[in-house]
Structure formats: structure tokens, C-alpha cells
Amino acid sequence: MDTIVTMGLVLRETRYKEADRILTILTPELGVISASAPNSLRLKSKLFSACGLFCYSEFVLVPGRNMYTVREASVNTIFHGVSSSIEGMSLAMYLAEMAAALTPTGQEAERELRLLLNCLYMISENKADLRVVKAVFELRTMSECGFMPQIVCCRDCSAYDGAAFYLDVQEGHLLCADCAAKAGKTCNLDQGALYALRHICLVDDKKIFAFKISVGSLEKLSAVAERYALTHMDKPLKSYDFLKTLLP
């Protein structure tokens, strides 16, 4: 039987029988797939490390009727630092669940994988505030999956700059302070948060974390990013409630 060789990130692992695992893997070519990893929970198994949660590995897969079977796997990257704090681990679980729920395909899957690997690296190496990582992933993944908000200017008067703006999380458009007041809306972005929002949605992948933001602006950005992402998800995320007890 023909095999498929692909890189992939393990988003979820579920124990099956005595020593097997059922994996949810995000791949650049196949999107999100399910795969059985026989005997991968045995310490002497060659699959043990490569099939672990948040492992980025090269997989040799055998197609099946309902899922793939992992024939071989070799580790590329293990994000050891993710599990060093409960906050980091909880955030990683939330990001992985969101990625799995969106089930991207084709180029979307490749971009989603690249973004998630970048975010896991930032968590693992403690390179950024966890709230920044969360907001970056929420806004960028929505943009990559076809839900990019209209963030260039005010919908009604085309104003680009201003001390405050309102982002409609349902419709995805901006209103300046004056137009928001006329519409009976309260501004939810200050200047720093709006700059960060535009940066996250529009810059190249390599520069996505290359911005600075004040504590006050980050609070506004975090709230808007979360509401925007969850508004456009088809179903609630199980990991969300626990994460909010750690990163309110």
C-alpha cells in the first residue's frame, strides 16, 4: 500500500486500548487529520516521542478507511517549555483546539501550521507575554481563514487615525470615535491596540511579533481579539473556560 510522508504537529492525543494513541495532526498538505499510532505509548516504541502532544515530526502514514495509520515517525521539534507552566500549557491547548476546529486545508493549512509553530515557540521559550501570543493567534488565524476584519479605516467617514475606534466583532468593520458615538457604540480600541491589530493582521509572518504594546492597550486588544475569534467559531471551545481562569 502506498504511504504518505508529511511533516505534522500533534494537536491532540487520545489513549486507545492498552498502548495505542489516536492522534489529531495538523499537516501542511493534508490539513487536519486523524491517525492511529499503534503501540506508541510503549517506552521502547520508536513512535513514543514523535507522537507526543505538541511534537512537530515527520510522519510516514498509511491511508485507511476512516483514518491514517502511523508507520514511522521522527521528531523534528519538541516544545519542552510549553509544559513548564500551567498557563502556557493551557494556552497551547486552546490554540491547538482552535486550529483543529477550523480544519484548514491547502494553503490555509500550511499558513495555520506555520503560525501555530511560531506561537508554540514563543510560549516554550517565554519570548512574549502569553496574552500577546493569544491575541496574535486569534486575530491572525481568523484572517488567514477568511475572516479578516476591515481594519484600514472607519467604515462611515474613512478616518484612518484617532485616539479611539470601535471594532464590530460581528460584522468586522471599524468606526472612529465620532461615528461610533452616532451609532450608539462604545469604543473598544485605543490607538496602541488599533496599531497592534493592523500589524498582526497585515504583516509578514516573520514580523508578526515585532511590535510593542502598553499594558492598557494590550487589555483592549486581548478583549477584542478573543471576542472576534469566538464570534466566528462554529462551536464553543472546551479549553476556553479553564484558560480564562488563568488568563482573565
mmCIF file of C-alpha atoms in Angstrom:
data_model
loop_
_atom_site.group_PDB
_atom_site.id
_atom_site.type_symbol
_atom_site.label_atom_id
_atom_site.label_comp_id
_atom_site.label_asym_id
_atom_site.label_seq_id
_atom_site.Cartn_x
_atom_site.Cartn_y
_atom_site.Cartn_z
ATOM 1 C CA MET A 1 0.000 0.000 0.000
ATOM 2 C CA ASP A 2 1.293 3.477 -0.862
ATOM 3 C CA THR A 3 2.465 5.617 2.024
ATOM 4 C CA ILE A 4 2.399 9.384 2.529
ATOM 5 C CA VAL A 5 5.323 11.274 4.053
ATOM 6 C CA THR A 6 4.466 14.612 5.653
ATOM 7 C CA MET A 7 5.501 16.939 8.430
ATOM 8 C CA GLY A 8 2.869 17.469 11.088
ATOM 9 C CA LEU A 9 2.154 18.906 14.522
ATOM 10 C CA VAL A 10 0.285 16.766 17.035
ATOM 11 C CA LEU A 11 -2.697 18.826 18.239
ATOM 12 C CA ARG A 12 -4.349 16.165 20.354
ATOM 13 C CA GLU A 13 -3.601 12.644 21.581
ATOM 14 C CA THR A 14 -6.117 10.151 22.975
ATOM 15 C CA ARG A 15 -5.177 6.858 24.565
ATOM 16 C CA TYR A 16 -6.724 3.852 22.853
ATOM 17 C CA LYS A 17 -6.635 0.296 24.186
ATOM 18 C CA GLU A 18 -3.528 -0.538 26.204
ATOM 19 C CA ALA A 19 -0.734 1.231 24.365
ATOM 20 C CA ASP A 20 -2.152 2.859 21.227
ATOM 21 C CA ARG A 21 -2.876 6.523 20.599
ATOM 22 C CA ILE A 22 -5.314 8.278 18.297
ATOM 23 C CA LEU A 23 -3.696 11.492 17.097
ATOM 24 C CA THR A 24 -5.071 14.690 15.630
ATOM 25 C CA ILE A 25 -2.313 16.103 13.426
ATOM 26 C CA LEU A 26 -2.090 19.408 11.562
ATOM 27 C CA THR A 27 -0.187 18.912 8.311
ATOM 28 C CA PRO A 28 0.734 21.423 5.598
ATOM 29 C CA GLU A 29 -0.624 19.346 2.707
ATOM 30 C CA LEU A 30 -3.473 17.259 4.159
ATOM 31 C CA GLY A 31 -4.818 19.747 6.689
ATOM 32 C CA VAL A 32 -6.098 18.309 9.976
ATOM 33 C CA ILE A 33 -6.115 14.515 10.001
ATOM 34 C CA SER A 34 -6.724 11.648 12.439
ATOM 35 C CA ALA A 35 -4.158 8.887 12.699
ATOM 36 C CA SER A 36 -3.729 5.743 14.758
ATOM 37 C CA ALA A 37 -0.291 5.270 16.327
ATOM 38 C CA PRO A 38 -0.122 1.586 17.371
ATOM 39 C CA ASN A 39 1.933 0.806 20.485
ATOM 40 C CA SER A 40 3.177 4.395 20.610
ATOM 41 C CA LEU A 41 2.675 4.569 24.392
ATOM 42 C CA ARG A 42 5.274 1.870 24.993
ATOM 43 C CA LEU A 43 8.553 3.428 26.133
ATOM 44 C CA LYS A 44 10.569 1.264 23.749
ATOM 45 C CA SER A 45 8.409 2.192 20.770
ATOM 46 C CA LYS A 46 10.101 4.215 18.023
ATOM 47 C CA LEU A 47 6.895 6.256 17.870
ATOM 48 C CA PHE A 48 6.843 7.184 21.564
ATOM 49 C CA SER A 49 8.433 10.656 21.409
ATOM 50 C CA ALA A 50 7.473 11.661 17.878
ATOM 51 C CA CYS A 51 3.748 11.125 18.524
ATOM 52 C CA GLY A 52 3.586 13.175 21.722
ATOM 53 C CA LEU A 53 1.399 16.230 22.202
ATOM 54 C CA PHE A 54 2.813 19.365 20.519
ATOM 55 C CA CYS A 55 5.568 17.383 18.798
ATOM 56 C CA TYR A 56 6.421 18.547 15.301
ATOM 57 C CA SER A 57 7.503 15.411 13.486
ATOM 58 C CA GLU A 58 7.903 13.784 10.118
ATOM 59 C CA PHE A 59 5.260 11.089 9.698
ATOM 60 C CA VAL A 60 5.076 8.132 7.345
ATOM 61 C CA LEU A 61 1.343 7.441 7.038
ATOM 62 C CA VAL A 62 -0.678 4.597 5.602
ATOM 63 C CA PRO A 63 -4.142 5.712 4.389
ATOM 64 C CA GLY A 64 -7.103 3.816 5.833
ATOM 65 C CA ARG A 65 -10.885 3.846 5.525
ATOM 66 C CA ASN A 66 -11.523 6.147 8.495
ATOM 67 C CA MET A 67 -8.077 7.399 9.468
ATOM 68 C CA TYR A 68 -4.406 7.078 8.709
ATOM 69 C CA THR A 69 -2.004 4.749 10.494
ATOM 70 C CA VAL A 70 1.413 5.988 11.580
ATOM 71 C CA ARG A 71 4.014 3.551 10.232
ATOM 72 C CA GLU A 72 7.070 5.647 11.133
ATOM 73 C CA ALA A 73 7.701 8.984 12.807
ATOM 74 C CA SER A 74 10.785 11.031 13.616
ATOM 75 C CA VAL A 75 10.956 14.115 15.821
ATOM 76 C CA ASN A 76 11.795 17.499 14.331
ATOM 77 C CA THR A 77 10.918 19.792 17.242
ATOM 78 C CA ILE A 78 9.597 19.248 20.758
ATOM 79 C CA PHE A 79 8.370 22.365 22.555
ATOM 80 C CA HIS A 80 9.541 21.319 26.010
ATOM 81 C CA GLY A 81 8.953 24.725 27.578
ATOM 82 C CA VAL A 82 5.222 24.680 26.857
ATOM 83 C CA SER A 83 4.604 22.367 29.818
ATOM 84 C CA SER A 84 6.782 24.373 32.222
ATOM 85 C CA SER A 85 3.769 26.389 33.384
ATOM 86 C CA ILE A 86 0.086 25.601 33.649
ATOM 87 C CA GLU A 87 -0.707 28.919 31.962
ATOM 88 C CA GLY A 88 1.488 28.124 28.964
ATOM 89 C CA MET A 89 0.128 24.597 28.645
ATOM 90 C CA SER A 90 -3.462 25.807 28.898
ATOM 91 C CA LEU A 91 -2.893 28.432 26.211
ATOM 92 C CA ALA A 92 -1.251 25.867 23.919
ATOM 93 C CA MET A 93 -4.264 23.558 24.354
ATOM 94 C CA TYR A 94 -6.599 26.434 23.467
ATOM 95 C CA LEU A 95 -4.635 27.333 20.329
ATOM 96 C CA ALA A 96 -4.482 23.689 19.253
ATOM 97 C CA GLU A 97 -8.222 23.196 19.769
ATOM 98 C CA MET A 98 -8.975 26.312 17.726
ATOM 99 C CA ALA A 99 -6.697 25.124 14.919
ATOM 100 C CA ALA A 100 -8.327 21.686 14.916
ATOM 101 C CA ALA A 101 -11.843 23.168 14.925
ATOM 102 C CA LEU A 102 -11.105 25.369 11.912
ATOM 103 C CA THR A 103 -9.892 22.324 9.904
ATOM 104 C CA PRO A 104 -7.935 24.377 7.358
ATOM 105 C CA THR A 105 -6.969 22.821 4.023
ATOM 106 C CA GLY A 106 -4.476 23.584 1.271
ATOM 107 C CA GLN A 107 -2.547 26.826 1.670
ATOM 108 C CA GLU A 108 -4.663 27.720 4.709
ATOM 109 C CA ALA A 109 -3.343 24.627 6.497
ATOM 110 C CA GLU A 110 0.249 25.497 5.662
ATOM 111 C CA ARG A 111 -0.163 29.037 6.992
ATOM 112 C CA GLU A 112 -2.018 27.807 10.082
ATOM 113 C CA LEU A 113 0.741 25.312 10.845
ATOM 114 C CA ARG A 114 3.432 27.965 10.460
ATOM 115 C CA LEU A 115 1.532 30.346 12.747
ATOM 116 C CA LEU A 116 0.920 27.713 15.416
ATOM 117 C CA LEU A 117 4.552 26.595 15.405
ATOM 118 C CA ASN A 118 5.593 30.228 15.830
ATOM 119 C CA CYS A 119 3.202 30.695 18.759
ATOM 120 C CA LEU A 120 4.299 27.464 20.462
ATOM 121 C CA TYR A 121 7.905 28.608 20.150
ATOM 122 C CA MET A 122 7.058 31.937 21.793
ATOM 123 C CA ILE A 123 5.304 30.109 24.644
ATOM 124 C CA SER A 124 8.019 27.480 25.038
ATOM 125 C CA GLU A 125 10.884 29.976 25.089
ATOM 126 C CA ASN A 126 8.988 32.596 27.101
ATOM 127 C CA LYS A 127 9.606 35.145 24.353
ATOM 128 C CA ALA A 128 6.336 37.080 24.702
ATOM 129 C CA ASP A 129 3.519 37.822 27.103
ATOM 130 C CA LEU A 130 1.032 34.956 26.873
ATOM 131 C CA ARG A 131 -1.774 37.442 26.273
ATOM 132 C CA VAL A 132 0.121 38.774 23.254
ATOM 133 C CA VAL A 133 0.573 35.240 21.887
ATOM 134 C CA LYS A 134 -3.121 34.542 22.370
ATOM 135 C CA ALA A 135 -4.226 37.744 20.623
ATOM 136 C CA VAL A 136 -1.785 37.210 17.742
ATOM 137 C CA PHE A 137 -3.048 33.700 17.119
ATOM 138 C CA GLU A 138 -6.738 34.624 17.390
ATOM 139 C CA LEU A 139 -6.531 37.571 15.003
ATOM 140 C CA ARG A 140 -4.113 36.082 12.509
ATOM 141 C CA THR A 141 -5.800 32.692 12.301
ATOM 142 C CA MET A 142 -9.170 34.325 11.690
ATOM 143 C CA SER A 143 -7.605 36.483 8.985
ATOM 144 C CA GLU A 144 -5.920 33.503 7.319
ATOM 145 C CA CYS A 145 -9.192 31.538 7.351
ATOM 146 C CA GLY A 146 -11.144 34.227 5.521
ATOM 147 C CA PHE A 147 -12.442 36.331 8.419
ATOM 148 C CA MET A 148 -10.047 39.277 8.293
ATOM 149 C CA PRO A 149 -11.763 42.372 9.703
ATOM 150 C CA GLN A 150 -11.879 45.589 7.678
ATOM 151 C CA ILE A 151 -9.216 47.485 9.629
ATOM 152 C CA VAL A 152 -7.968 50.151 7.222
ATOM 153 C CA CYS A 153 -10.287 52.989 8.146
ATOM 154 C CA CYS A 154 -13.654 53.964 9.595
ATOM 155 C CA ARG A 155 -16.471 52.430 7.596
ATOM 156 C CA ASP A 156 -18.571 55.598 7.632
ATOM 157 C CA CYS A 157 -16.111 58.515 7.251
ATOM 158 C CA SER A 158 -12.860 56.789 6.172
ATOM 159 C CA ALA A 159 -10.856 58.222 9.081
ATOM 160 C CA TYR A 160 -7.559 56.339 9.492
ATOM 161 C CA ASP A 161 -6.134 57.787 12.716
ATOM 162 C CA GLY A 162 -7.713 58.682 16.005
ATOM 163 C CA ALA A 163 -7.448 58.265 19.757
ATOM 164 C CA ALA A 164 -10.145 55.596 19.845
ATOM 165 C CA PHE A 165 -12.018 53.278 17.491
ATOM 166 C CA TYR A 166 -14.761 50.679 17.702
ATOM 167 C CA LEU A 167 -14.383 47.259 16.059
ATOM 168 C CA ASP A 168 -17.663 45.483 15.427
ATOM 169 C CA VAL A 169 -16.730 41.865 16.212
ATOM 170 C CA GLN A 170 -19.784 40.517 14.401
ATOM 171 C CA GLU A 171 -19.524 42.493 11.147
ATOM 172 C CA GLY A 172 -15.766 43.101 11.243
ATOM 173 C CA HIS A 173 -15.679 46.823 10.488
ATOM 174 C CA LEU A 174 -14.173 49.874 12.212
ATOM 175 C CA LEU A 175 -15.864 53.032 13.374
ATOM 176 C CA CYS A 176 -13.983 56.111 14.558
ATOM 177 C CA ALA A 177 -14.973 57.665 17.874
ATOM 178 C CA ASP A 178 -17.376 60.183 16.303
ATOM 179 C CA CYS A 179 -19.108 57.631 14.085
ATOM 180 C CA ALA A 180 -19.240 55.108 16.934
ATOM 181 C CA ALA A 181 -20.974 57.694 19.123
ATOM 182 C CA LYS A 182 -23.512 58.383 16.391
ATOM 183 C CA ALA A 183 -24.182 54.642 16.155
ATOM 184 C CA GLY A 184 -24.529 54.308 19.926
ATOM 185 C CA LYS A 185 -21.363 52.218 20.250
ATOM 186 C CA THR A 186 -18.609 52.479 22.872
ATOM 187 C CA CYS A 187 -15.050 52.431 21.539
ATOM 188 C CA ASN A 188 -13.163 49.237 22.389
ATOM 189 C CA LEU A 189 -9.750 50.066 20.860
ATOM 190 C CA ASP A 190 -7.288 52.796 21.711
ATOM 191 C CA GLN A 191 -4.540 53.973 19.372
ATOM 192 C CA GLY A 192 -1.996 51.375 20.547
ATOM 193 C CA ALA A 193 -4.458 48.495 20.275
ATOM 194 C CA LEU A 194 -5.512 49.553 16.767
ATOM 195 C CA TYR A 195 -1.889 49.732 15.636
ATOM 196 C CA ALA A 196 -1.242 46.235 17.000
ATOM 197 C CA LEU A 197 -4.431 44.920 15.371
ATOM 198 C CA ARG A 198 -3.368 46.208 11.963
ATOM 199 C CA HIS A 199 0.156 44.876 12.454
ATOM 200 C CA ILE A 200 -0.992 41.366 13.401
ATOM 201 C CA CYS A 201 -3.416 41.043 10.510
ATOM 202 C CA LEU A 202 -1.255 42.528 7.761
ATOM 203 C CA VAL A 203 2.498 41.986 8.277
ATOM 204 C CA ASP A 204 4.656 39.132 7.007
ATOM 205 C CA ASP A 205 4.800 36.008 9.153
ATOM 206 C CA LYS A 206 8.371 36.646 10.298
ATOM 207 C CA LYS A 207 7.468 40.060 11.719
ATOM 208 C CA ILE A 208 4.199 39.153 13.400
ATOM 209 C CA PHE A 209 5.539 39.512 16.957
ATOM 210 C CA ALA A 210 7.651 42.576 16.159
ATOM 211 C CA PHE A 211 5.516 45.163 17.908
ATOM 212 C CA LYS A 212 5.344 46.747 21.333
ATOM 213 C CA ILE A 213 2.177 47.488 23.242
ATOM 214 C CA SER A 214 1.355 49.051 26.592
ATOM 215 C CA VAL A 215 -0.458 47.161 29.338
ATOM 216 C CA GLY A 216 -3.605 49.229 28.853
ATOM 217 C CA SER A 217 -3.662 48.779 25.087
ATOM 218 C CA LEU A 218 -2.967 45.049 25.441
ATOM 219 C CA GLU A 219 -6.004 44.693 27.682
ATOM 220 C CA LYS A 220 -8.198 46.224 24.974
ATOM 221 C CA LEU A 221 -6.554 44.232 22.176
ATOM 222 C CA SER A 222 -6.924 40.958 24.112
ATOM 223 C CA ALA A 223 -10.619 41.512 24.742
ATOM 224 C CA VAL A 224 -11.381 42.392 21.121
ATOM 225 C CA ALA A 225 -9.262 39.571 19.658
ATOM 226 C CA GLU A 226 -10.937 36.975 21.859
ATOM 227 C CA ARG A 227 -14.472 38.151 21.150
ATOM 228 C CA TYR A 228 -13.761 38.404 17.440
ATOM 229 C CA ALA A 229 -12.351 34.875 17.200
ATOM 230 C CA LEU A 230 -15.002 33.181 19.316
ATOM 231 C CA THR A 231 -17.801 35.012 17.493
ATOM 232 C CA HIS A 232 -16.696 33.438 14.214
ATOM 233 C CA MET A 233 -16.168 29.901 15.525
ATOM 234 C CA ASP A 234 -18.852 27.336 14.700
ATOM 235 C CA LYS A 235 -18.868 25.876 18.211
ATOM 236 C CA PRO A 236 -17.526 26.723 21.688
ATOM 237 C CA LEU A 237 -14.043 25.536 22.636
ATOM 238 C CA LYS A 238 -13.763 23.181 25.614
ATOM 239 C CA SER A 239 -10.385 24.618 26.626
ATOM 240 C CA TYR A 240 -11.662 28.201 26.815
ATOM 241 C CA ASP A 241 -13.284 28.185 30.258
ATOM 242 C CA PHE A 242 -10.219 26.783 32.010
ATOM 243 C CA LEU A 243 -7.882 29.154 30.170
ATOM 244 C CA LYS A 244 -9.950 32.132 31.353
ATOM 245 C CA THR A 245 -9.359 31.162 34.981
ATOM 246 C CA LEU A 246 -5.632 31.544 34.304
ATOM 247 C CA LEU A 247 -5.525 34.415 31.818
ATOM 248 C CA PRO A 248 -8.566 36.556 32.648
#
